[in-house]
Coordinates of C-alpha atoms in Angstrom, one line a residue:
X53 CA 154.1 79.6 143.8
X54 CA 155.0 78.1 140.8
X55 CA 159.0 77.5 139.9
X56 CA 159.7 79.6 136.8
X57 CA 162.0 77.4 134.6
X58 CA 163.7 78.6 131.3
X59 CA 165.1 76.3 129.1
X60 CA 168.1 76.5 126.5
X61 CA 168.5 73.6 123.9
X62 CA 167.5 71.3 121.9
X63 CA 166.7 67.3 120.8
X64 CA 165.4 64.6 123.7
X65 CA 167.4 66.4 126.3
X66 CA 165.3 69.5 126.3
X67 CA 161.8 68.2 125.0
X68 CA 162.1 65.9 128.5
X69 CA 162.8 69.4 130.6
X70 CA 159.7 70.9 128.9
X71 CA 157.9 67.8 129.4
X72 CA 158.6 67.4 133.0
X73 CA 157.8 71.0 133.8
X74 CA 154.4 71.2 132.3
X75 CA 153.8 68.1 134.1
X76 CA 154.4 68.8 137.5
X77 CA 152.5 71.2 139.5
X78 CA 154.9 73.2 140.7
X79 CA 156.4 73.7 137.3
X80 CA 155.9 76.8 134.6
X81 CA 157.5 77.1 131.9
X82 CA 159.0 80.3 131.6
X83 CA 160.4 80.0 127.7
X84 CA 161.9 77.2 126.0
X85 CA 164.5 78.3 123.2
X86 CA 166.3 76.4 120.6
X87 CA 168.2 76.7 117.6
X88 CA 164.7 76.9 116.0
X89 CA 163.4 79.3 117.9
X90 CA 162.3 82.5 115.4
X91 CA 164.4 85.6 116.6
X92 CA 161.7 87.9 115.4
X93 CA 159.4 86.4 117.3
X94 CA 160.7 85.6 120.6
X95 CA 163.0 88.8 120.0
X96 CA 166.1 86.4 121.5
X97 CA 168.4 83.5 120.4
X98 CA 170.0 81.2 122.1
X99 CA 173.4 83.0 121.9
X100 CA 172.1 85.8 123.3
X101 CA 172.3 84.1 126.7
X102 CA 176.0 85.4 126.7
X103 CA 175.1 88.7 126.9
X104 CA 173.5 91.9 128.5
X105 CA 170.3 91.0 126.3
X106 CA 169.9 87.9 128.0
X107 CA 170.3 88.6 131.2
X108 CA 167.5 91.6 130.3
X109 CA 165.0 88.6 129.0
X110 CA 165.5 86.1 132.0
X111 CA 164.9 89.3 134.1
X112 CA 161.7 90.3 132.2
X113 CA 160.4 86.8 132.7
X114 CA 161.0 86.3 136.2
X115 CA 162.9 83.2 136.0
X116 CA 164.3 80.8 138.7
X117 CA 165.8 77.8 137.3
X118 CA 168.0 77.8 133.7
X119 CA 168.0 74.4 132.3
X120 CA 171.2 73.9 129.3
X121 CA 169.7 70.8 127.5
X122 CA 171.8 70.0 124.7
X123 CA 172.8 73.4 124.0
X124 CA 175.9 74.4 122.3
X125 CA 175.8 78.0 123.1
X126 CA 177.4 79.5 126.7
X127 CA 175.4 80.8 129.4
X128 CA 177.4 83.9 130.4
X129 CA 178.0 85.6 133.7
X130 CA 175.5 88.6 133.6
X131 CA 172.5 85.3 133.0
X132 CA 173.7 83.4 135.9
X133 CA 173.7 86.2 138.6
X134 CA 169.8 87.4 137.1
X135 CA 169.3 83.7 138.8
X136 CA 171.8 83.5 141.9
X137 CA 173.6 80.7 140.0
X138 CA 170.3 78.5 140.3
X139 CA 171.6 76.9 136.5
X140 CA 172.3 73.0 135.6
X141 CA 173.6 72.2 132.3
X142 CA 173.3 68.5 130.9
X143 CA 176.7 67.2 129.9
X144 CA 176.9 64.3 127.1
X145 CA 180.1 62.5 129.0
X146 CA 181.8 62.1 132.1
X147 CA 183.5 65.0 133.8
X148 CA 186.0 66.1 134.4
X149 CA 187.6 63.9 131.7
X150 CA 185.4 64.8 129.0
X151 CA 184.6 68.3 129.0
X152 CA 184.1 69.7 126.1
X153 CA 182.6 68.8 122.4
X154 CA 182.2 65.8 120.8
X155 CA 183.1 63.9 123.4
X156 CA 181.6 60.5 122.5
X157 CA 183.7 60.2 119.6
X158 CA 186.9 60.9 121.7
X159 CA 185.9 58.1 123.8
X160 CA 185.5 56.0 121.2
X161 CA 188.3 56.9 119.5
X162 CA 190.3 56.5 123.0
X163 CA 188.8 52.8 123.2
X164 CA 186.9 53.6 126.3
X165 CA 185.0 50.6 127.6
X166 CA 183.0 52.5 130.1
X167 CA 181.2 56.0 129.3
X168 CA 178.5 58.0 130.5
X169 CA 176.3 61.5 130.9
X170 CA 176.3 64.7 133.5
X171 CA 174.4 67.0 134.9
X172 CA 176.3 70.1 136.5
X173 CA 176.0 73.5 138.0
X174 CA 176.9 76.1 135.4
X175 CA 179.6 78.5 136.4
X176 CA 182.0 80.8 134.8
X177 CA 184.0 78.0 133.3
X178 CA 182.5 75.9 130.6
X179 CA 182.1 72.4 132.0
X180 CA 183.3 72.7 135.6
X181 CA 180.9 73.3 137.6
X182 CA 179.7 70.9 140.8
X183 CA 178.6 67.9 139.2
X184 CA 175.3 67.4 141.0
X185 CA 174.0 63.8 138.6
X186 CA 176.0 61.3 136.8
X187 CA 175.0 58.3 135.0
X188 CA 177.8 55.8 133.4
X189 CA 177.2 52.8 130.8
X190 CA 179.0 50.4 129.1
X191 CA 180.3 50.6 125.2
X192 CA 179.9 47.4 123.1
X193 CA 182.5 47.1 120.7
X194 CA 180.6 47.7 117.6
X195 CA 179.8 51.4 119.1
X196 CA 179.7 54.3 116.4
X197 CA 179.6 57.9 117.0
X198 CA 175.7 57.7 115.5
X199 CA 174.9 55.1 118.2
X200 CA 176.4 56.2 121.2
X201 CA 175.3 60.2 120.2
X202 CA 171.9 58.6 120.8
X203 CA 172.8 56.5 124.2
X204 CA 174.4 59.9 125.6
X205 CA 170.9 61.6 124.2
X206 CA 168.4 59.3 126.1
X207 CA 169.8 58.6 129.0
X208 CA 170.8 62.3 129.2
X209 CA 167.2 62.7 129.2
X210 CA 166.3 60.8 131.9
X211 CA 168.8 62.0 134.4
X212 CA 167.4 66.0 133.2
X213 CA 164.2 64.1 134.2
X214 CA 165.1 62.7 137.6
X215 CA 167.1 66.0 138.5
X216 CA 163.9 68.6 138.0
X217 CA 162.0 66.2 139.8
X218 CA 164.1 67.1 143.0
X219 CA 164.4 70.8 142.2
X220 CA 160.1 70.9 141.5
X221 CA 159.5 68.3 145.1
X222 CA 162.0 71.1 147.2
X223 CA 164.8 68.3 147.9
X224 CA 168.1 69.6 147.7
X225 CA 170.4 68.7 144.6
X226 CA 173.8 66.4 145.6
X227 CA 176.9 68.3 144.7
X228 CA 180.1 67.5 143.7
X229 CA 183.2 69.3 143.2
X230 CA 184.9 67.9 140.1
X231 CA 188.5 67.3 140.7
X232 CA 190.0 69.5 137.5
X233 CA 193.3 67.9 138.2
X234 CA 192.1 65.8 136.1
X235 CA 190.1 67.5 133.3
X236 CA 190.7 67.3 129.8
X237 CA 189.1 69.5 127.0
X238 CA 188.2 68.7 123.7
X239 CA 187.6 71.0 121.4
X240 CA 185.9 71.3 117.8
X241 CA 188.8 72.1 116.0
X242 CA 190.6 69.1 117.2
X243 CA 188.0 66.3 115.9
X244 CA 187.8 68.4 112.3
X245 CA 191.1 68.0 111.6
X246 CA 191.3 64.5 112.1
X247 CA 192.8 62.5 109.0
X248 CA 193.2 58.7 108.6
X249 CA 197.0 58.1 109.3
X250 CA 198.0 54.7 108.5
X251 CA 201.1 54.0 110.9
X252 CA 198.7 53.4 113.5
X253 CA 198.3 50.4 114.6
X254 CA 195.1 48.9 113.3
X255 CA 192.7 48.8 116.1
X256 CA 193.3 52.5 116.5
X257 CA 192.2 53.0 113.2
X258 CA 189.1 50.8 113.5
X259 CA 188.1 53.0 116.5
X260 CA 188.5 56.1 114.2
X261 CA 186.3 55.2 111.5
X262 CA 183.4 54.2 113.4
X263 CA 183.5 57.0 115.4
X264 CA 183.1 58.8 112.7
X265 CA 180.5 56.7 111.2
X266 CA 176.7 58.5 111.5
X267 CA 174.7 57.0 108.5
X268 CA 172.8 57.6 106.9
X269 CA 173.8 60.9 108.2
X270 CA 176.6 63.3 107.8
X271 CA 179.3 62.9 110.9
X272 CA 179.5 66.5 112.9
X273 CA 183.1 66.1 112.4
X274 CA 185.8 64.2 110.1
X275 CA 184.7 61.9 108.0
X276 CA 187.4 58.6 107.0
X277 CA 188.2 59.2 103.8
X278 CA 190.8 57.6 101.1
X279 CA 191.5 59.8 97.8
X280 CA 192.0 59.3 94.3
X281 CA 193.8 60.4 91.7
X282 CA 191.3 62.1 89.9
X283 CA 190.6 64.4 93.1
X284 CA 187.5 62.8 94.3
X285 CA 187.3 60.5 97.0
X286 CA 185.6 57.6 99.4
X287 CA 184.3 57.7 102.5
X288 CA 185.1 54.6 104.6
X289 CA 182.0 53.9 106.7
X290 CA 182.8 49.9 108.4
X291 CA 186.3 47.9 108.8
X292 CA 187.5 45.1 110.5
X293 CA 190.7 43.9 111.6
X294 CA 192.5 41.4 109.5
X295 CA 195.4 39.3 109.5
X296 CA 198.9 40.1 109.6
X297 CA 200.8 41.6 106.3
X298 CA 204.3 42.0 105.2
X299 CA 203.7 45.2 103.7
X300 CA 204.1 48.8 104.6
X301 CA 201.4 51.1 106.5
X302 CA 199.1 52.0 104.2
X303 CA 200.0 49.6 101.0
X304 CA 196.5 47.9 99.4
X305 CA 197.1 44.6 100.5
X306 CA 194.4 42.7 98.4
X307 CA 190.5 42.1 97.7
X308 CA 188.5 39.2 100.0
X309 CA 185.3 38.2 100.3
X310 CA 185.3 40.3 103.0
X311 CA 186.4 43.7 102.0
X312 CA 189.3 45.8 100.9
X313 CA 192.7 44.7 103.0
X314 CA 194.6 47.4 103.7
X315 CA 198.3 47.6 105.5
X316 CA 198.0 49.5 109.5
X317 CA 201.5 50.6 111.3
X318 CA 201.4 47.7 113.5
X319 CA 201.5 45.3 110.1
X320 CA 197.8 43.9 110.6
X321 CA 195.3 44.4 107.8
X322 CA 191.9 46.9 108.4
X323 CA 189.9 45.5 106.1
X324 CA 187.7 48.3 104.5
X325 CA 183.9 46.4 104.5
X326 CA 181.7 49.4 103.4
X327 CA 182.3 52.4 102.1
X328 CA 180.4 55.6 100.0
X329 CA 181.1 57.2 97.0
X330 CA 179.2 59.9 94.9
X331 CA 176.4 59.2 97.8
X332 CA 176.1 55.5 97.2
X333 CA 176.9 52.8 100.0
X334 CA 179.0 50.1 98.9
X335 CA 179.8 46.7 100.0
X336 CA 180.8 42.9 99.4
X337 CA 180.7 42.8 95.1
X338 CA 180.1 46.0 94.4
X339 CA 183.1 47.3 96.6
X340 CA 185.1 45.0 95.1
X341 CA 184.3 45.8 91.9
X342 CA 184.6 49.9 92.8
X343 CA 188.2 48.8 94.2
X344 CA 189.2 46.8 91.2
X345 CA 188.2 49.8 88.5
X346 CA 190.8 52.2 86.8
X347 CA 188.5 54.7 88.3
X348 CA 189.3 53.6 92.3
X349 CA 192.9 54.6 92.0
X350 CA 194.3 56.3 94.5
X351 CA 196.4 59.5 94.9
X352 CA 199.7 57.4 96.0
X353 CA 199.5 58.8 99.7
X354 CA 197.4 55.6 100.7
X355 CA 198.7 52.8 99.4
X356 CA 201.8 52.2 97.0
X357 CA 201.2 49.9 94.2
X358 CA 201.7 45.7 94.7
X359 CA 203.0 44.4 91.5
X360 CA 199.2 42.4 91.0
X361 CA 197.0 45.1 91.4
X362 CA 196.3 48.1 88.9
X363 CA 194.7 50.3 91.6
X364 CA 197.2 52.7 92.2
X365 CA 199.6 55.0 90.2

């Protein structure tokens, strides 16, 4: 008889499951719903898998397996026991480090040089559960939140692959008890509050700003951004480390070749190589030109006017 899969999500993650499941022929594919998934006509959303009404549809359809696929949305208590617990949730980082959101641009921001994907039983507590697939990677140094939001997308997708292949052929799933001694959550509110903050020392601040950096899309969470006078502001998008300054954290420094030099806490230069403003990338000349215009000057939190420059206030 076939194995009645339902799966919650969205993105490579869960187009894989669905995939995999029509593929194989012990696979059917109870119901597969997304954030795009039309309420009035599937009668159910994806946060309604933390409810009564849930549990009432994964009854309804008769289904064994719950597959979380890049889904945002918690599969409550009531769910899980309509299944006997018989739930696997795909987690974009390591556990039980990274539990939590956003994750990638933690690591990043944490200058991880080793990162990688889960897949875990689902239980009561968000992120805990018996880890049951892992895969980890390296992280070049050039990593941005866009580019390793991908990585952590694809190879996501292949363990989700490789894991209903054992559940569909009857082998038994490895399991892991994660050791929450050492577990650390991070949470949404923590990445959107995020502000550039110029005592740190300069490779900290790199990390920041490219995880941050998604273009040509919007980043999920804080964007780097320096402020102006006349209220608006720019969006940093690429630095590099520079020399060493004399002067203070966050001073302008001065304009290179390469970019916009400003002043970290540790007294080396980040050197601001491409930035955005009013929705138009900017770099080498023109960036230099935006810098050096009455209209660039900033608000006189970042950066305190040199006696060469007429930048600032």
């Amino acid at each position: 008889m076939p194995i009645r899969f339902l799966v919650l999500g969205e993105g490579w993650p869960a187009k894989r499951c669905v995939r995999t499941i029509q593929a194989h022929a012990d696979g059917h594919l109870a119901a597969w719903i997304s954030p795009n998934t039309d309420k009035h006509e599937s009668e159910i959303e994806l946060s309604d898998f933390n409810s009564a009404r849930g549990a009432e549809y994964v009854r309804k359809l008769h289904v064994d397996w719950i597959v979380s696929a890049n889904n945002l949305q918690i599969v409550g208590e009531d769910v899980l026991r309509e299944v006997d617990y018989k739930a696997i949730n795909f987690h974009p980082a390591p556990l039980p480090e990274y539990a939590g959101l956003h994750c990638h641009q933690w690591a990043i921001r944490n200058g991880e040089q080793l990162f990688g994907v889960s897949i875990h039983m689902i239980s009561s507590s968000v992120d805990s559960g018996d880890i049951i697939a892992e895969h980890n990677f390296a992280l070049s140094g050039e990593e941005t939140g866009l580019s390793l939001f991908i990585k952590c997308m694809g190879e996501g997708a292949s363990l989700l692959e490789s894991v209903l292949n054992k559940i569909l052929s009857g082998r038994d799933l490895d399991r892991r008890k994660q050791d929450l001694s050492k577990r650390r959550v991070y949470r949404h509110s923590d990445a959107i509050t995020s502000e550039l903050n110029w005592q740190e020392q300069a490779d900290r601040l790199i990390r920041f700003i490219r995880a941050c950096n998604y273009e040509p899309f919007a980043s999920p969470t804080y964007s780097a951004r320096l402020n102006l006078s006349n209220n608006d502001n720019i969006t940093i998008l690429l630095a590099i480390i520079g020399g060493f300054t004399t002067h203070e954290p966050g001073d302008f420094v001065r304009i290179s070749e390469s970019g916009i030099h400003f002043a970290a806490g540790d007294r080396r230069e980040v050197v601001v190589t491409k930035a955005k403003h009013a929705g138009v990338d900017m770099s080498g000349h023109a960036l230099a030109a935006f810098f050096g215009s009455p209209v660039a000057q900033l608000d006189g939190s970042q950066g305190r006017r040199p006696s060469s420059t007429r930048l600032f206030k």
